[in-house]
Amino acid sequence: MSARLNRAQPYALGLFRAVIGFLFACHGAASLFGVLGGAMGGGTVPSGTWPGWYAAVIQLVGGTLVALGLGTRIAALVASGSMAYAYFKVHQPESLFPLQNGGEASAVFCWAFLLLVFTGPGAVAVDRLFSSRTSATREDRSPRENSPAVPV
């Protein structure tokens, strides 16, 4: 049982990444474009306002990148930081615990993205396509095991 679960781990991680990224991007789209119910129950965030508009851009762009698995670790780090900022600046002053201050989503997104920083994108990610190409190119350029050493 454990061996089967271990083999499925990269795919479960890839699915986790795609879902978390998609949900995060939806928050950004709602705030920027008023879709899916809009920002805070309707409307959009005024362009250029701090921190709401910038957070929405991070949500849309970062969530899309994470969902696709493109630049996952960097995008997840920025997204995690933005959610930590949101929690401590907006929610935590109201009350200590997320359940009391309405910061559950910020806290969960922050920790989910931080996990992706350390685990990487998992299977079925655009990052994997680029890493397999670069590793194949490196193997072509590296000296063969049986070839004689060239003096430097």
Tab-separated table of N, CA and C in Angstrom:
chain	number	residue	atom	x	y	z
A	1	MET	N	0.831	-1.199	0.000
A	1	MET	CA	0.000	0.000	0.000
A	1	MET	C	0.870	1.256	0.000
A	2	SER	N	1.873	1.268	0.847
A	2	SER	CA	2.749	2.426	0.945
A	2	SER	C	3.521	2.670	-0.354
A	3	ALA	N	3.938	1.601	-1.012
A	3	ALA	CA	4.673	1.738	-2.270
A	3	ALA	C	3.787	2.357	-3.353
A	4	ARG	N	2.531	1.946	-3.401
A	4	ARG	CA	1.595	2.520	-4.380
A	4	ARG	C	1.380	4.005	-4.129
A	5	LEU	N	1.196	4.359	-2.869
A	5	LEU	CA	1.006	5.763	-2.529
A	5	LEU	C	2.248	6.581	-2.865
A	6	ASN	N	3.416	6.013	-2.622
A	6	ASN	CA	4.654	6.724	-2.950
A	6	ASN	C	4.793	6.952	-4.454
A	7	ARG	N	4.382	5.984	-5.260
A	7	ARG	CA	4.437	6.155	-6.721
A	7	ARG	C	3.463	7.225	-7.196
A	8	ALA	N	2.350	7.357	-6.510
A	8	ALA	CA	1.335	8.341	-6.895
A	8	ALA	C	1.631	9.739	-6.341
A	9	GLN	N	2.604	9.856	-5.470
A	9	GLN	CA	2.879	11.128	-4.803
A	9	GLN	C	3.135	12.289	-5.768
A	10	PRO	N	3.956	12.154	-6.803
A	10	PRO	CA	4.168	13.293	-7.709
A	10	PRO	C	2.886	13.737	-8.416
A	11	TYR	N	2.011	12.791	-8.713
A	11	TYR	CA	0.751	13.132	-9.381
A	11	TYR	C	-0.215	13.816	-8.417
A	12	ALA	N	-0.254	13.359	-7.170
A	12	ALA	CA	-1.093	14.003	-6.154
A	12	ALA	C	-0.593	15.422	-5.886
A	13	LEU	N	0.722	15.584	-5.839
A	13	LEU	CA	1.308	16.904	-5.638
A	13	LEU	C	1.008	17.816	-6.829
A	14	GLY	N	1.079	17.277	-8.040
A	14	GLY	CA	0.743	18.055	-9.231
A	14	GLY	C	-0.713	18.483	-9.232
A	15	LEU	N	-1.608	17.599	-8.820
A	15	LEU	CA	-3.027	17.941	-8.732
A	15	LEU	C	-3.261	19.001	-7.656
A	16	PHE	N	-2.598	18.842	-6.507
A	16	PHE	CA	-2.677	19.821	-5.421
A	16	PHE	C	-2.235	21.194	-5.930
A	17	ARG	N	-1.102	21.242	-6.621
A	17	ARG	CA	-0.567	22.484	-7.165
A	17	ARG	C	-1.557	23.129	-8.128
A	18	ALA	N	-2.110	22.335	-9.035
A	18	ALA	CA	-3.034	22.868	-10.037
A	18	ALA	C	-4.302	23.431	-9.388
A	19	VAL	N	-4.848	22.737	-8.417
A	19	VAL	CA	-6.077	23.191	-7.763
A	19	VAL	C	-5.825	24.446	-6.937
A	20	ILE	N	-4.760	24.456	-6.141
A	20	ILE	CA	-4.444	25.624	-5.318
A	20	ILE	C	-4.168	26.836	-6.213
A	21	GLY	N	-3.406	26.645	-7.268
A	21	GLY	CA	-3.117	27.739	-8.186
A	21	GLY	C	-4.373	28.274	-8.854
A	22	PHE	N	-5.245	27.373	-9.298
A	22	PHE	CA	-6.496	27.783	-9.941
A	22	PHE	C	-7.373	28.584	-8.978
A	23	LEU	N	-7.525	28.098	-7.747
A	23	LEU	CA	-8.352	28.805	-6.766
A	23	LEU	C	-7.782	30.184	-6.455
A	24	PHE	N	-6.455	30.277	-6.367
A	24	PHE	CA	-5.805	31.554	-6.089
A	24	PHE	C	-6.009	32.514	-7.259
A	25	ALA	N	-5.867	32.015	-8.478
A	25	ALA	CA	-6.071	32.847	-9.667
A	25	ALA	C	-7.517	33.337	-9.738
A	26	CYS	N	-8.459	32.522	-9.308
A	26	CYS	CA	-9.869	32.940	-9.299
A	26	CYS	C	-10.090	34.133	-8.369
A	27	HIS	N	-9.402	34.156	-7.231
A	27	HIS	CA	-9.495	35.309	-6.324
A	27	HIS	C	-9.006	36.571	-7.022
A	28	GLY	N	-7.895	36.459	-7.731
A	28	GLY	CA	-7.365	37.610	-8.453
A	28	GLY	C	-8.283	38.069	-9.563
A	29	ALA	N	-8.832	37.134	-10.321
A	29	ALA	CA	-9.751	37.482	-11.415
A	29	ALA	C	-11.014	38.156	-10.873
A	30	ALA	N	-11.498	37.665	-9.744
A	30	ALA	CA	-12.683	38.272	-9.138
A	30	ALA	C	-12.405	39.715	-8.732
A	31	SER	N	-11.252	39.961	-8.154
A	31	SER	CA	-10.918	41.311	-7.701
A	31	SER	C	-10.616	42.256	-8.853
A	32	LEU	N	-9.953	41.766	-9.886
A	32	LEU	CA	-9.545	42.640	-10.993
A	32	LEU	C	-10.641	42.869	-12.024
A	33	PHE	N	-11.432	41.821	-12.294
A	33	PHE	CA	-12.397	41.897	-13.391
A	33	PHE	C	-13.858	41.808	-12.956
A	34	GLY	N	-14.107	41.584	-11.674
A	34	GLY	CA	-15.477	41.508	-11.187
A	34	GLY	C	-16.202	40.225	-11.534
A	35	VAL	N	-15.473	39.209	-12.016
A	35	VAL	CA	-16.089	37.924	-12.342
A	35	VAL	C	-16.227	37.085	-11.078
A	36	LEU	N	-17.010	36.026	-11.168
A	36	LEU	CA	-17.171	35.081	-10.057
A	36	LEU	C	-17.641	35.766	-8.774
A	37	GLY	N	-18.470	36.763	-8.910
A	37	GLY	CA	-18.992	37.453	-7.734
A	37	GLY	C	-18.267	38.740	-7.415
A	38	GLY	N	-17.129	38.979	-8.034
A	38	GLY	CA	-16.396	40.224	-7.833
A	38	GLY	C	-15.665	40.291	-6.510
A	39	ALA	N	-15.047	41.410	-6.283
A	39	ALA	CA	-14.282	41.648	-5.057
A	39	ALA	C	-15.239	41.931	-3.905
A	40	MET	N	-15.073	41.213	-2.835
A	40	MET	CA	-15.858	41.412	-1.618
A	40	MET	C	-17.355	41.490	-1.906
A	41	GLY	N	-17.847	40.571	-2.726
A	41	GLY	CA	-19.272	40.477	-2.997
A	41	GLY	C	-19.760	41.272	-4.190
A	42	GLY	N	-18.886	41.915	-4.912
A	42	GLY	CA	-19.292	42.641	-6.109
A	42	GLY	C	-18.307	43.738	-6.452
A	43	GLY	N	-18.204	44.037	-7.722
A	43	GLY	CA	-17.322	45.101	-8.174
A	43	GLY	C	-15.881	44.652	-8.324
A	44	THR	N	-15.028	45.638	-8.534
A	44	THR	CA	-13.606	45.383	-8.713
A	44	THR	C	-12.806	46.250	-7.754
A	45	VAL	N	-11.540	45.915	-7.612
A	45	VAL	CA	-10.645	46.725	-6.804
A	45	VAL	C	-10.152	47.869	-7.689
A	46	PRO	N	-10.193	49.102	-7.215
A	46	PRO	CA	-9.711	50.219	-8.034
A	46	PRO	C	-8.253	50.025	-8.445
A	47	SER	N	-7.966	50.329	-9.684
A	47	SER	CA	-6.644	50.106	-10.256
A	47	SER	C	-5.567	50.897	-9.512
A	48	GLY	N	-4.490	50.210	-9.159
A	48	GLY	CA	-3.341	50.840	-8.538
A	48	GLY	C	-3.442	51.078	-7.046
A	49	THR	N	-4.533	50.682	-6.408
A	49	THR	CA	-4.671	50.916	-4.968
A	49	THR	C	-3.831	49.917	-4.179
A	50	TRP	N	-3.246	50.415	-3.096
A	50	TRP	CA	-2.417	49.574	-2.232
A	50	TRP	C	-3.255	49.109	-1.067
A	51	PRO	N	-3.179	47.888	-0.669
A	51	PRO	CA	-2.489	46.755	-1.261
A	51	PRO	C	-3.386	45.892	-2.134
A	52	GLY	N	-4.690	46.230	-2.180
A	52	GLY	CA	-5.672	45.363	-2.830
A	52	GLY	C	-5.416	45.048	-4.287
A	53	TRP	N	-5.122	46.074	-5.082
A	53	TRP	CA	-4.914	45.842	-6.514
A	53	TRP	C	-3.651	45.024	-6.755
A	54	TYR	N	-2.590	45.346	-6.034
A	54	TYR	CA	-1.333	44.605	-6.199
A	54	TYR	C	-1.492	43.151	-5.743
A	55	ALA	N	-2.245	42.951	-4.672
A	55	ALA	CA	-2.515	41.584	-4.213
A	55	ALA	C	-3.303	40.812	-5.265
A	56	ALA	N	-4.246	41.476	-5.897
A	56	ALA	CA	-5.055	40.812	-6.932
A	56	ALA	C	-4.204	40.429	-8.135
A	57	VAL	N	-3.265	41.285	-8.513
A	57	VAL	CA	-2.365	40.968	-9.624
A	57	VAL	C	-1.492	39.766	-9.256
A	58	ILE	N	-0.965	39.773	-8.033
A	58	ILE	CA	-0.167	38.627	-7.574
A	58	ILE	C	-1.007	37.365	-7.578
A	59	GLN	N	-2.253	37.480	-7.155
A	59	GLN	CA	-3.140	36.316	-7.127
A	59	GLN	C	-3.395	35.779	-8.526
A	60	LEU	N	-3.698	36.654	-9.460
A	60	LEU	CA	-4.007	36.213	-10.817
A	60	LEU	C	-2.771	35.644	-11.521
A	61	VAL	N	-1.694	36.393	-11.523
A	61	VAL	CA	-0.479	35.953	-12.222
A	61	VAL	C	0.168	34.778	-11.496
A	62	GLY	N	0.358	34.921	-10.191
A	62	GLY	CA	0.984	33.847	-9.417
A	62	GLY	C	0.166	32.572	-9.426
A	63	GLY	N	-1.141	32.705	-9.273
A	63	GLY	CA	-2.012	31.534	-9.297
A	63	GLY	C	-1.984	30.828	-10.640
A	64	THR	N	-1.963	31.604	-11.716
A	64	THR	CA	-1.901	31.016	-13.056
A	64	THR	C	-0.577	30.288	-13.266
A	65	LEU	N	0.525	30.916	-12.867
A	65	LEU	CA	1.836	30.276	-13.007
A	65	LEU	C	1.919	28.990	-12.194
A	66	VAL	N	1.432	29.032	-10.972
A	66	VAL	CA	1.456	27.839	-10.123
A	66	VAL	C	0.558	26.758	-10.712
A	67	ALA	N	-0.631	27.128	-11.166
A	67	ALA	CA	-1.547	26.140	-11.743
A	67	ALA	C	-0.924	25.437	-12.945
A	68	LEU	N	-0.214	26.205	-13.769
A	68	LEU	CA	0.441	25.618	-14.942
A	68	LEU	C	1.719	24.864	-14.581
A	69	GLY	N	2.285	25.202	-13.444
A	69	GLY	CA	3.558	24.603	-13.063
A	69	GLY	C	4.716	25.283	-13.777
A	70	LEU	N	4.623	26.578	-13.977
A	70	LEU	CA	5.651	27.345	-14.669
A	70	LEU	C	6.287	28.321	-13.679
A	71	GLY	N	7.562	28.111	-13.380
A	71	GLY	CA	8.226	28.937	-12.368
A	71	GLY	C	7.579	28.745	-11.012
A	72	THR	N	7.207	27.515	-10.731
A	72	THR	CA	6.380	27.200	-9.567
A	72	THR	C	6.980	27.677	-8.257
A	73	ARG	N	8.239	27.375	-8.018
A	73	ARG	CA	8.827	27.703	-6.714
A	73	ARG	C	8.879	29.202	-6.483
A	74	ILE	N	9.251	29.966	-7.471
A	74	ILE	CA	9.339	31.421	-7.310
A	74	ILE	C	7.942	32.021	-7.180
A	75	ALA	N	7.026	31.601	-8.047
A	75	ALA	CA	5.658	32.116	-7.985
A	75	ALA	C	5.008	31.754	-6.649
A	76	ALA	N	5.254	30.547	-6.167
A	76	ALA	CA	4.689	30.123	-4.883
A	76	ALA	C	5.284	30.914	-3.722
A	77	LEU	N	6.564	31.250	-3.815
A	77	LEU	CA	7.203	32.047	-2.757
A	77	LEU	C	6.583	33.446	-2.695
A	78	VAL	N	6.391	34.071	-3.839
A	78	VAL	CA	5.771	35.400	-3.871
A	78	VAL	C	4.320	35.320	-3.372
A	79	ALA	N	3.595	34.298	-3.819
A	79	ALA	CA	2.202	34.135	-3.393
A	79	ALA	C	2.111	33.882	-1.890
A	80	SER	N	2.995	33.047	-1.365
A	80	SER	CA	3.008	32.770	0.069
A	80	SER	C	3.293	34.037	0.859
A	81	GLY	N	4.260	34.805	0.397
A	81	GLY	CA	4.577	36.061	1.078
A	81	GLY	C	3.428	37.048	1.053
A	82	SER	N	2.732	37.111	-0.070
A	82	SER	CA	1.600	38.039	-0.154
A	82	SER	C	0.481	37.626	0.797
A	83	MET	N	0.288	36.332	0.954
A	83	MET	CA	-0.748	35.869	1.877
A	83	MET	C	-0.326	36.031	3.335
A	84	ALA	N	0.958	35.898	3.620
A	84	ALA	CA	1.446	36.175	4.975
A	84	ALA	C	1.233	37.651	5.304
A	85	TYR	N	1.555	38.522	4.336
A	85	TYR	CA	1.330	39.957	4.518
A	85	TYR	C	-0.153	40.229	4.765
A	86	ALA	N	-1.012	39.623	3.943
A	86	ALA	CA	-2.458	39.830	4.097
A	86	ALA	C	-2.928	39.385	5.473
A	87	TYR	N	-2.426	38.249	5.930
A	87	TYR	CA	-2.869	37.747	7.226
A	87	TYR	C	-2.433	38.681	8.348
A	88	PHE	N	-1.142	39.012	8.366
A	88	PHE	CA	-0.634	39.796	9.495
A	88	PHE	C	-1.034	41.265	9.438
A	89	LYS	N	-1.258	41.812	8.268
A	89	LYS	CA	-1.604	43.228	8.158
A	89	LYS	C	-3.115	43.460	8.229
A	90	VAL	N	-3.899	42.539	7.647
A	90	VAL	CA	-5.345	42.755	7.562
A	90	VAL	C	-6.103	41.972	8.635
A	91	HIS	N	-5.799	40.695	8.784
A	91	HIS	CA	-6.615	39.831	9.635
A	91	HIS	C	-6.148	39.757	11.082
A	92	GLN	N	-4.875	39.562	11.308
A	92	GLN	CA	-4.364	39.332	12.658
A	92	GLN	C	-4.620	40.496	13.616
A	93	PRO	N	-4.597	41.757	13.171
A	93	PRO	CA	-4.921	42.831	14.117
A	93	PRO	C	-6.342	42.738	14.695
A	94	GLU	N	-7.247	42.063	13.988
A	94	GLU	CA	-8.620	41.917	14.481
A	94	GLU	C	-8.715	40.903	15.616
A	95	SER	N	-7.936	39.823	15.513
A	95	SER	CA	-7.944	38.761	16.508
A	95	SER	C	-6.786	37.818	16.197
A	96	LEU	N	-6.366	37.033	17.168
A	96	LEU	CA	-5.201	36.177	16.990
A	96	LEU	C	-5.475	34.979	16.078
A	97	PHE	N	-6.612	34.348	16.233
A	97	PHE	CA	-6.878	33.104	15.517
A	97	PHE	C	-7.621	33.343	14.200
A	98	PRO	N	-7.226	32.611	13.135
A	98	PRO	CA	-7.856	32.797	11.822
A	98	PRO	C	-9.371	32.606	11.833
A	99	LEU	N	-9.865	31.690	12.632
A	99	LEU	CA	-11.305	31.452	12.693
A	99	LEU	C	-12.041	32.679	13.214
A	100	GLN	N	-11.391	33.437	14.082
A	100	GLN	CA	-12.015	34.621	14.659
A	100	GLN	C	-11.822	35.877	13.813
A	101	ASN	N	-10.757	35.932	13.006
A	101	ASN	CA	-10.471	37.171	12.279
A	101	ASN	C	-10.757	37.084	10.778
A	102	GLY	N	-11.310	35.968	10.307
A	102	GLY	CA	-11.644	35.823	8.898
A	102	GLY	C	-10.450	35.579	7.994
A	103	GLY	N	-9.337	35.173	8.562
A	103	GLY	CA	-8.121	34.994	7.772
A	103	GLY	C	-7.806	33.559	7.412
A	104	GLU	N	-8.804	32.669	7.446
A	104	GLU	CA	-8.531	31.264	7.133
A	104	GLU	C	-7.966	31.092	5.737
A	105	ALA	N	-8.566	31.742	4.750
A	105	ALA	CA	-8.091	31.591	3.375
A	105	ALA	C	-6.662	32.092	3.234
A	106	SER	N	-6.346	33.223	3.828
A	106	SER	CA	-4.982	33.751	3.767
A	106	SER	C	-3.994	32.790	4.402
A	107	ALA	N	-4.337	32.251	5.547
A	107	ALA	CA	-3.439	31.327	6.247
A	107	ALA	C	-3.248	30.032	5.451
A	108	VAL	N	-4.324	29.474	4.940
A	108	VAL	CA	-4.220	28.216	4.181
A	108	VAL	C	-3.437	28.423	2.895
A	109	PHE	N	-3.713	29.491	2.161
A	109	PHE	CA	-2.963	29.761	0.939
A	109	PHE	C	-1.484	29.985	1.249
A	110	CYS	N	-1.201	30.724	2.311
A	110	CYS	CA	0.187	30.984	2.690
A	110	CYS	C	0.944	29.684	2.913
A	111	TRP	N	0.377	28.782	3.697
A	111	TRP	CA	1.062	27.521	4.003
A	111	TRP	C	1.077	26.571	2.811
A	112	ALA	N	0.036	26.569	2.010
A	112	ALA	CA	0.003	25.705	0.826
A	112	ALA	C	1.083	26.124	-0.166
A	113	PHE	N	1.215	27.425	-0.389
A	113	PHE	CA	2.251	27.892	-1.310
A	113	PHE	C	3.639	27.679	-0.744
A	114	LEU	N	3.789	27.840	0.555
A	114	LEU	CA	5.096	27.579	1.159
A	114	LEU	C	5.482	26.110	0.992
A	115	LEU	N	4.529	25.222	1.103
A	115	LEU	CA	4.790	23.803	0.859
A	115	LEU	C	5.283	23.592	-0.571
A	116	LEU	N	4.669	24.253	-1.536
A	116	LEU	CA	5.074	24.111	-2.934
A	116	LEU	C	6.472	24.676	-3.196
A	117	VAL	N	6.881	25.667	-2.414
A	117	VAL	CA	8.247	26.187	-2.541
A	117	VAL	C	9.246	25.066	-2.270
A	118	PHE	N	8.967	24.242	-1.272
A	118	PHE	CA	9.904	23.197	-0.876
A	118	PHE	C	9.732	21.887	-1.638
A	119	THR	N	8.524	21.592	-2.073
A	119	THR	CA	8.300	20.311	-2.761
A	119	THR	C	8.465	20.413	-4.266
A	120	GLY	N	8.296	21.603	-4.825
A	120	GLY	CA	8.324	21.747	-6.271
A	120	GLY	C	6.962	21.452	-6.864
A	121	PRO	N	6.888	21.425	-8.190
A	121	PRO	CA	5.586	21.364	-8.852
A	121	PRO	C	4.926	19.993	-8.910
A	122	GLY	N	5.652	18.918	-8.649
A	122	GLY	CA	5.073	17.591	-8.824
A	122	GLY	C	5.054	17.212	-10.289
A	123	ALA	N	4.243	16.241	-10.622
A	123	ALA	CA	4.162	15.749	-11.997
A	123	ALA	C	3.280	16.664	-12.844
A	124	VAL	N	3.378	16.513	-14.121
A	124	VAL	CA	2.551	17.202	-15.104
A	124	VAL	C	2.620	18.722	-14.906
A	125	ALA	N	3.824	19.262	-14.991
A	125	ALA	CA	4.040	20.691	-14.869
A	125	ALA	C	4.879	21.175	-16.044
A	126	VAL	N	4.657	22.400	-16.453
A	126	VAL	CA	5.435	22.973	-17.543
A	126	VAL	C	6.918	23.011	-17.167
A	127	ASP	N	7.216	23.255	-15.886
A	127	ASP	CA	8.611	23.234	-15.413
A	127	ASP	C	9.306	21.923	-15.760
A	128	ARG	N	8.580	20.833	-15.686
A	128	ARG	CA	9.162	19.510	-15.980
A	128	ARG	C	9.581	19.400	-17.443
A	129	LEU	N	8.833	20.025	-18.335
A	129	LEU	CA	9.200	19.992	-19.755
A	129	LEU	C	10.539	20.680	-19.975
A	130	PHE	N	10.714	21.847	-19.338
A	130	PHE	CA	11.964	22.581	-19.500
A	130	PHE	C	13.127	21.872	-18.822
A	131	SER	N	12.888	21.280	-17.649
A	131	SER	CA	13.979	20.602	-16.942
A	131	SER	C	14.415	19.350	-17.690
A	132	SER	N	13.499	18.649	-18.354
A	132	SER	CA	13.896	17.452	-19.105
A	132	SER	C	14.674	17.851	-20.357
A	133	ARG	N	14.335	18.973	-20.962
A	133	ARG	CA	15.082	19.446	-22.131
A	133	ARG	C	16.492	19.869	-21.745
A	134	THR	N	16.609	20.607	-20.643
A	134	THR	CA	17.932	21.081	-20.249
A	134	THR	C	18.804	19.946	-19.758
A	135	SER	N	18.226	18.966	-19.089
A	135	SER	CA	19.041	17.829	-18.635
A	135	SER	C	19.485	16.984	-19.825
A	136	ALA	N	18.650	16.865	-20.849
A	136	ALA	CA	19.048	16.121	-22.045
A	136	ALA	C	20.158	16.867	-22.780
A	137	THR	N	20.073	18.183	-22.810
A	137	THR	CA	21.115	18.986	-23.451
A	137	THR	C	22.421	18.868	-22.679
A	138	ARG	N	22.368	18.868	-21.363
A	138	ARG	CA	23.573	18.722	-20.552
A	138	ARG	C	24.217	17.364	-20.766
A	139	GLU	N	23.397	16.329	-20.885
A	139	GLU	CA	23.941	14.988	-21.111
A	139	GLU	C	24.645	14.910	-22.456
A	140	ASP	N	24.112	15.600	-23.473
A	140	ASP	CA	24.745	15.600	-24.786
A	140	ASP	C	26.083	16.317	-24.748
A	141	ARG	N	26.189	17.333	-23.918
A	141	ARG	CA	27.421	18.106	-23.840
A	141	ARG	C	28.455	17.495	-22.901
A	142	SER	N	28.019	16.648	-21.981
A	142	SER	CA	28.960	16.084	-21.012
A	142	SER	C	29.821	15.025	-21.675
A	143	PRO	N	31.072	14.865	-21.205
A	143	PRO	CA	31.948	13.851	-21.803
A	143	PRO	C	31.423	12.452	-21.517
A	144	ARG	N	31.619	11.574	-22.455
A	144	ARG	CA	31.170	10.189	-22.310
A	144	ARG	C	32.069	9.456	-21.318
A	145	GLU	N	31.523	8.446	-20.695
A	145	GLU	CA	32.287	7.682	-19.699
A	145	GLU	C	33.496	7.006	-20.309
A	146	ASN	N	33.380	6.494	-21.520
A	146	ASN	CA	34.461	5.728	-22.150
A	146	ASN	C	35.428	6.589	-22.939
A	147	SER	N	35.172	7.871	-23.061
A	147	SER	CA	36.058	8.694	-23.871
A	147	SER	C	37.311	9.056	-23.057
A	148	PRO	N	38.457	9.172	-23.720
A	148	PRO	CA	39.676	9.495	-22.998
A	148	PRO	C	39.637	10.908	-22.429
A	149	ALA	N	40.291	11.098	-21.325
A	149	ALA	CA	40.344	12.418	-20.684
A	149	ALA	C	41.188	13.348	-21.521
A	150	VAL	N	40.735	14.578	-21.624
A	150	VAL	CA	41.454	15.583	-22.395
A	150	VAL	C	42.230	16.437	-21.397
A	151	PRO	N	43.559	16.569	-21.586
A	151	PRO	CA	44.317	17.399	-20.638
A	151	PRO	C	43.911	18.873	-20.741
A	152	VAL	N	43.935	19.527	-19.636
A	152	VAL	CA	43.523	20.934	-19.589
A	152	VAL	C	44.723	21.844	-19.665
